[in-house]
PDB file of C-alpha atoms in Angstrom:
ATOM      1  CA  MET A   1     142.076  90.099  73.402  1.00  0.00           C
ATOM      2  CA  ILE A   2     143.180  87.753  76.163  1.00  0.00           C
ATOM      3  CA  PRO A   3     140.334  87.043  78.628  1.00  0.00           C
ATOM      4  CA  GLU A   4     140.761  88.817  81.981  1.00  0.00           C
ATOM      5  CA  ARG A   5     141.013  85.729  84.149  1.00  0.00           C
ATOM      6  CA  VAL A   6     143.518  83.421  85.738  1.00  0.00           C
ATOM      7  CA  SER A   7     142.334  79.868  85.234  1.00  0.00           C
ATOM      8  CA  LEU A   8     145.306  77.682  86.199  1.00  0.00           C
ATOM      9  CA  ILE A   9     148.443  78.146  88.286  1.00  0.00           C
ATOM     10  CA  THR A  10     151.313  75.666  88.101  1.00  0.00           C
ATOM     11  CA  ILE A  11     153.942  75.418  90.806  1.00  0.00           C
ATOM     12  CA  THR A  12     157.065  73.637  89.640  1.00  0.00           C
ATOM     13  CA  ALA A  13     158.302  71.037  92.080  1.00  0.00           C
ATOM     14  CA  LYS A  14     161.778  69.754  92.829  1.00  0.00           C
ATOM     15  CA  ASP A  15     160.245  66.974  94.947  1.00  0.00           C
ATOM     16  CA  LEU A  16     156.749  66.335  93.578  1.00  0.00           C
ATOM     17  CA  PHE A  17     155.943  63.655  96.164  1.00  0.00           C
ATOM     18  CA  LYS A  18     156.784  65.894  99.142  1.00  0.00           C
ATOM     19  CA  LEU A  19     154.996  68.940  97.728  1.00  0.00           C
ATOM     20  CA  ARG A  20     151.910  66.850  96.898  1.00  0.00           C
ATOM     21  CA  LEU A  21     151.770  65.569 100.492  1.00  0.00           C
ATOM     22  CA  PHE A  22     151.993  69.110 101.856  1.00  0.00           C
ATOM     23  CA  TYR A  23     148.942  70.283  99.893  1.00  0.00           C
ATOM     24  CA  GLN A  24     147.058  67.068 100.717  1.00  0.00           C
ATOM     25  CA  ASP A  25     147.835  67.736 104.399  1.00  0.00           C
ATOM     26  CA  LEU A  26     146.206  71.156 104.005  1.00  0.00           C
ATOM     27  CA  GLY A  27     143.055  69.211 103.172  1.00  0.00           C
ATOM     28  CA  TRP A  28     142.977  70.097  99.488  1.00  0.00           C
ATOM     29  CA  GLU A  29     141.217  67.679  97.162  1.00  0.00           C
ATOM     30  CA  GLU A  30     143.003  66.263  94.143  1.00  0.00           C
ATOM     31  CA  SER A  31     141.360  65.910  90.779  1.00  0.00           C
ATOM     32  CA  LYS A  32     140.931  62.484  89.191  1.00  0.00           C
ATOM     33  CA  ILE A  33     143.363  63.506  86.442  1.00  0.00           C
ATOM     34  CA  SER A  34     146.299  63.670  88.863  1.00  0.00           C
ATOM     35  CA  SER A  35     149.062  61.167  88.183  1.00  0.00           C
ATOM     36  CA  ASP A  36     152.511  60.248  89.453  1.00  0.00           C
ATOM     37  CA  THR A  37     154.013  63.080  87.382  1.00  0.00           C
ATOM     38  CA  TYR A  38     151.310  65.770  87.457  1.00  0.00           C
ATOM     39  CA  VAL A  39     149.144  66.805  90.408  1.00  0.00           C
ATOM     40  CA  VAL A  40     145.923  68.771  90.059  1.00  0.00           C
ATOM     41  CA  PHE A  41     144.079  70.336  93.009  1.00  0.00           C
ATOM     42  CA  LYS A  42     140.542  71.625  92.789  1.00  0.00           C
ATOM     43  CA  THR A  43     140.308  75.137  94.173  1.00  0.00           C
ATOM     44  CA  VAL A  44     137.588  77.718  93.809  1.00  0.00           C
ATOM     45  CA  GLY A  45     138.193  79.922  90.793  1.00  0.00           C
ATOM     46  CA  VAL A  46     141.460  78.414  89.543  1.00  0.00           C
ATOM     47  CA  ILE A  47     143.107  75.036  89.214  1.00  0.00           C
ATOM     48  CA  LEU A  48     146.392  74.587  91.096  1.00  0.00           C
ATOM     49  CA  THR A  49     148.800  72.112  89.558  1.00  0.00           C
ATOM     50  CA  LEU A  50     152.193  70.742  90.584  1.00  0.00           C
ATOM     51  CA  PHE A  51     154.629  69.697  87.863  1.00  0.00           C
ATOM     52  CA  PRO A  52     158.282  68.603  88.034  1.00  0.00           C
ATOM     53  CA  VAL A  53     160.591  71.562  87.441  1.00  0.00           C
ATOM     54  CA  ALA A  54     162.836  69.677  84.997  1.00  0.00           C
ATOM     55  CA  GLU A  55     159.859  68.678  82.855  1.00  0.00           C
ATOM     56  CA  MET A  56     158.495  72.227  82.884  1.00  0.00           C
ATOM     57  CA  ALA A  57     161.877  73.600  81.827  1.00  0.00           C
ATOM     58  CA  ALA A  58     161.993  71.144  78.935  1.00  0.00           C
ATOM     59  CA  GLU A  59     158.444  71.983  77.906  1.00  0.00           C
ATOM     60  CA  MET A  60     159.084  75.738  78.014  1.00  0.00           C
ATOM     61  CA  GLN A  61     162.530  75.359  76.451  1.00  0.00           C
ATOM     62  CA  VAL A  62     164.153  77.526  79.123  1.00  0.00           C
ATOM     63  CA  GLU A  63     166.453  76.944  82.061  1.00  0.00           C
ATOM     64  CA  LEU A  64     164.625  77.229  85.385  1.00  0.00           C
ATOM     65  CA  VAL A  65     167.096  77.933  88.169  1.00  0.00           C
ATOM     66  CA  SER A  66     166.451  78.169  91.889  1.00  0.00           C
ATOM     67  CA  ASP A  67     169.041  79.343  94.369  1.00  0.00           C
ATOM     68  CA  GLY A  68     167.099  77.826  97.266  1.00  0.00           C
ATOM     69  CA  HIS A  69     165.793  81.152  98.534  1.00  0.00           C
ATOM     70  CA  TYR A  70     162.182  82.241  98.600  1.00  0.00           C
ATOM     71  CA  SER A  71     160.601  83.251  95.307  1.00  0.00           C
ATOM     72  CA  ALA A  72     160.530  87.039  95.003  1.00  0.00           C
ATOM     73  CA  GLY A  73     158.367  87.149  91.909  1.00  0.00           C
ATOM     74  CA  VAL A  74     155.011  85.682  92.924  1.00  0.00           C
ATOM     75  CA  THR A  75     152.975  85.363  96.079  1.00  0.00           C
ATOM     76  CA  LEU A  76     149.819  83.274  96.017  1.00  0.00           C
ATOM     77  CA  ALA A  77     146.918  84.001  98.346  1.00  0.00           C
ATOM     78  CA  VAL A  78     144.010  82.283 100.002  1.00  0.00           C
ATOM     79  CA  ASN A  79     141.342  84.722 101.146  1.00  0.00           C
ATOM     80  CA  VAL A  80     139.034  83.491 103.886  1.00  0.00           C
ATOM     81  CA  ASP A  81     135.496  84.482 104.867  1.00  0.00           C
ATOM     82  CA  GLN A  82     136.013  85.231 108.563  1.00  0.00           C
ATOM     83  CA  LYS A  83     138.788  86.913 110.541  1.00  0.00           C
ATOM     84  CA  GLU A  84     139.321  83.853 112.795  1.00  0.00           C
ATOM     85  CA  GLU A  85     139.890  81.630 109.775  1.00  0.00           C
ATOM     86  CA  VAL A  86     143.319  83.206 109.192  1.00  0.00           C
ATOM     87  CA  ASP A  87     144.578  81.781 112.491  1.00  0.00           C
ATOM     88  CA  LYS A  88     142.941  78.398 111.874  1.00  0.00           C
ATOM     89  CA  ALA A  89     144.460  78.177 108.381  1.00  0.00           C
ATOM     90  CA  ILE A  90     147.950  78.958 109.675  1.00  0.00           C
ATOM     91  CA  GLU A  91     147.659  76.176 112.262  1.00  0.00           C
ATOM     92  CA  ILE A  92     146.760  73.739 109.477  1.00  0.00           C
ATOM     93  CA  VAL A  93     149.775  74.944 107.476  1.00  0.00           C
ATOM     94  CA  ARG A  94     152.025  74.591 110.538  1.00  0.00           C
ATOM     95  CA  ASN A  95     150.776  71.038 111.186  1.00  0.00           C
ATOM     96  CA  ALA A  96     151.322  70.142 107.517  1.00  0.00           C
ATOM     97  CA  GLY A  97     154.974  71.215 107.725  1.00  0.00           C
ATOM     98  CA  GLY A  98     154.800  74.662 106.150  1.00  0.00           C
ATOM     99  CA  THR A  99     157.125  77.443 107.283  1.00  0.00           C
ATOM    100  CA  ILE A 100     155.262  80.299 108.948  1.00  0.00           C
ATOM    101  CA  LEU A 101     156.888  83.520 107.766  1.00  0.00           C
ATOM    102  CA  ARG A 102     154.610  85.902 109.635  1.00  0.00           C
ATOM    103  CA  GLU A 103     152.137  84.896 112.295  1.00  0.00           C
ATOM    104  CA  PRO A 104     148.537  86.113 111.929  1.00  0.00           C
ATOM    105  CA  SER A 105     148.115  89.771 112.751  1.00  0.00           C
ATOM    106  CA  ASP A 106     145.664  92.570 112.183  1.00  0.00           C
ATOM    107  CA  ALA A 107     146.522  94.686 109.146  1.00  0.00           C
ATOM    108  CA  PHE A 108     146.565  98.477 109.013  1.00  0.00           C
ATOM    109  CA  TRP A 109     143.840  98.368 106.330  1.00  0.00           C
ATOM    110  CA  GLY A 110     141.360  96.572 108.623  1.00  0.00           C
ATOM    111  CA  GLY A 111     141.903  92.951 107.665  1.00  0.00           C
ATOM    112  CA  ARG A 112     143.984  90.115 109.084  1.00  0.00           C
ATOM    113  CA  THR A 113     146.910  88.436 107.336  1.00  0.00           C
ATOM    114  CA  ALA A 114     149.641  85.851 107.741  1.00  0.00           C
ATOM    115  CA  TYR A 115     152.335  84.471 105.438  1.00  0.00           C
ATOM    116  CA  PHE A 116     153.814  81.018 104.924  1.00  0.00           C
ATOM    117  CA  ALA A 117     156.022  79.078 102.569  1.00  0.00           C
ATOM    118  CA  ASP A 118     155.350  75.573 101.329  1.00  0.00           C
ATOM    119  CA  PRO A 119     158.163  72.982 101.514  1.00  0.00           C
ATOM    120  CA  GLU A 120     159.743  74.313  98.300  1.00  0.00           C
ATOM    121  CA  LYS A 121     159.595  77.939  99.491  1.00  0.00           C
ATOM    122  CA  ASN A 122     156.671  79.088  97.348  1.00  0.00           C
ATOM    123  CA  LEU A 123     155.169  82.070  99.142  1.00  0.00           C
ATOM    124  CA  TRP A 124     151.549  82.226 100.267  1.00  0.00           C
ATOM    125  CA  GLU A 125     149.394  84.741 102.107  1.00  0.00           C
ATOM    126  CA  VAL A 126     146.284  83.857 104.097  1.00  0.00           C
ATOM    127  CA  ALA A 127     144.083  86.924 104.397  1.00  0.00           C
ATOM    128  CA  TRP A 128     140.728  88.099 105.591  1.00  0.00           C
ATOM    129  CA  ASN A 129     139.534  91.321 103.994  1.00  0.00           C
ATOM    130  CA  PRO A 130     136.293  92.755 105.382  1.00  0.00           C
ATOM    131  CA  ALA A 131     135.556  94.366 101.997  1.00  0.00           C
ATOM    132  CA  ALA A 132     135.983  91.156  99.974  1.00  0.00           C
ATOM    133  CA  VAL A 133     133.071  89.985  97.853  1.00  0.00           C
ATOM    134  CA  PHE A 134     132.787  86.303  96.928  1.00  0.00           C
ATOM    135  CA  ASP A 135     130.413  84.569  94.533  1.00  0.00           C
ATOM    136  CA  GLU A 136     128.258  81.585  95.523  1.00  0.00           C
ATOM    137  CA  ARG A 137     131.164  79.194  94.826  1.00  0.00           C
ATOM    138  CA  GLY A 138     133.577  81.168  97.012  1.00  0.00           C
ATOM    139  CA  ALA A 139     135.527  82.798  94.183  1.00  0.00           C
ATOM    140  CA  MET A 140     136.677  86.328  94.994  1.00  0.00           C
ATOM    141  CA  LEU A 141     135.001  88.949  92.830  1.00  0.00           C
ATOM    142  CA  GLU A 142     136.479  92.102  94.335  1.00  0.00           C
ATOM    143  CA  PHE A 143     138.107  93.537  97.441  1.00  0.00           C
TER     144      PHE A 143
END
């Protein structure tokens, strides 16, 4: 059996330096194991890493191709504790140079959401869900 958990997410980077700066500008803390070729951010629940796309392709032994459009396969999310935090988070993203895809708005299901893309067009949602349950570290347990 494979454990039912996601422990690490890697975003491949065409420009590691630029992508690293974007996430630093969001206020995210890097781990001590980060280097010039591999960036590790401490997040609650999972580790987020940035790794050069060419090196990842070589490691996986596949061709990774991007046509420059937004990724349709995966959307990452940051869930916040309070409704107002969605708007505050989007302002931080905007100031860090992210592309706001949808401004914060109330959702039909009772929450509040917004969407953005990082400088390499990886898609993110910022959401507040009134039914979300977090543990003492801030990791989401259910929604």
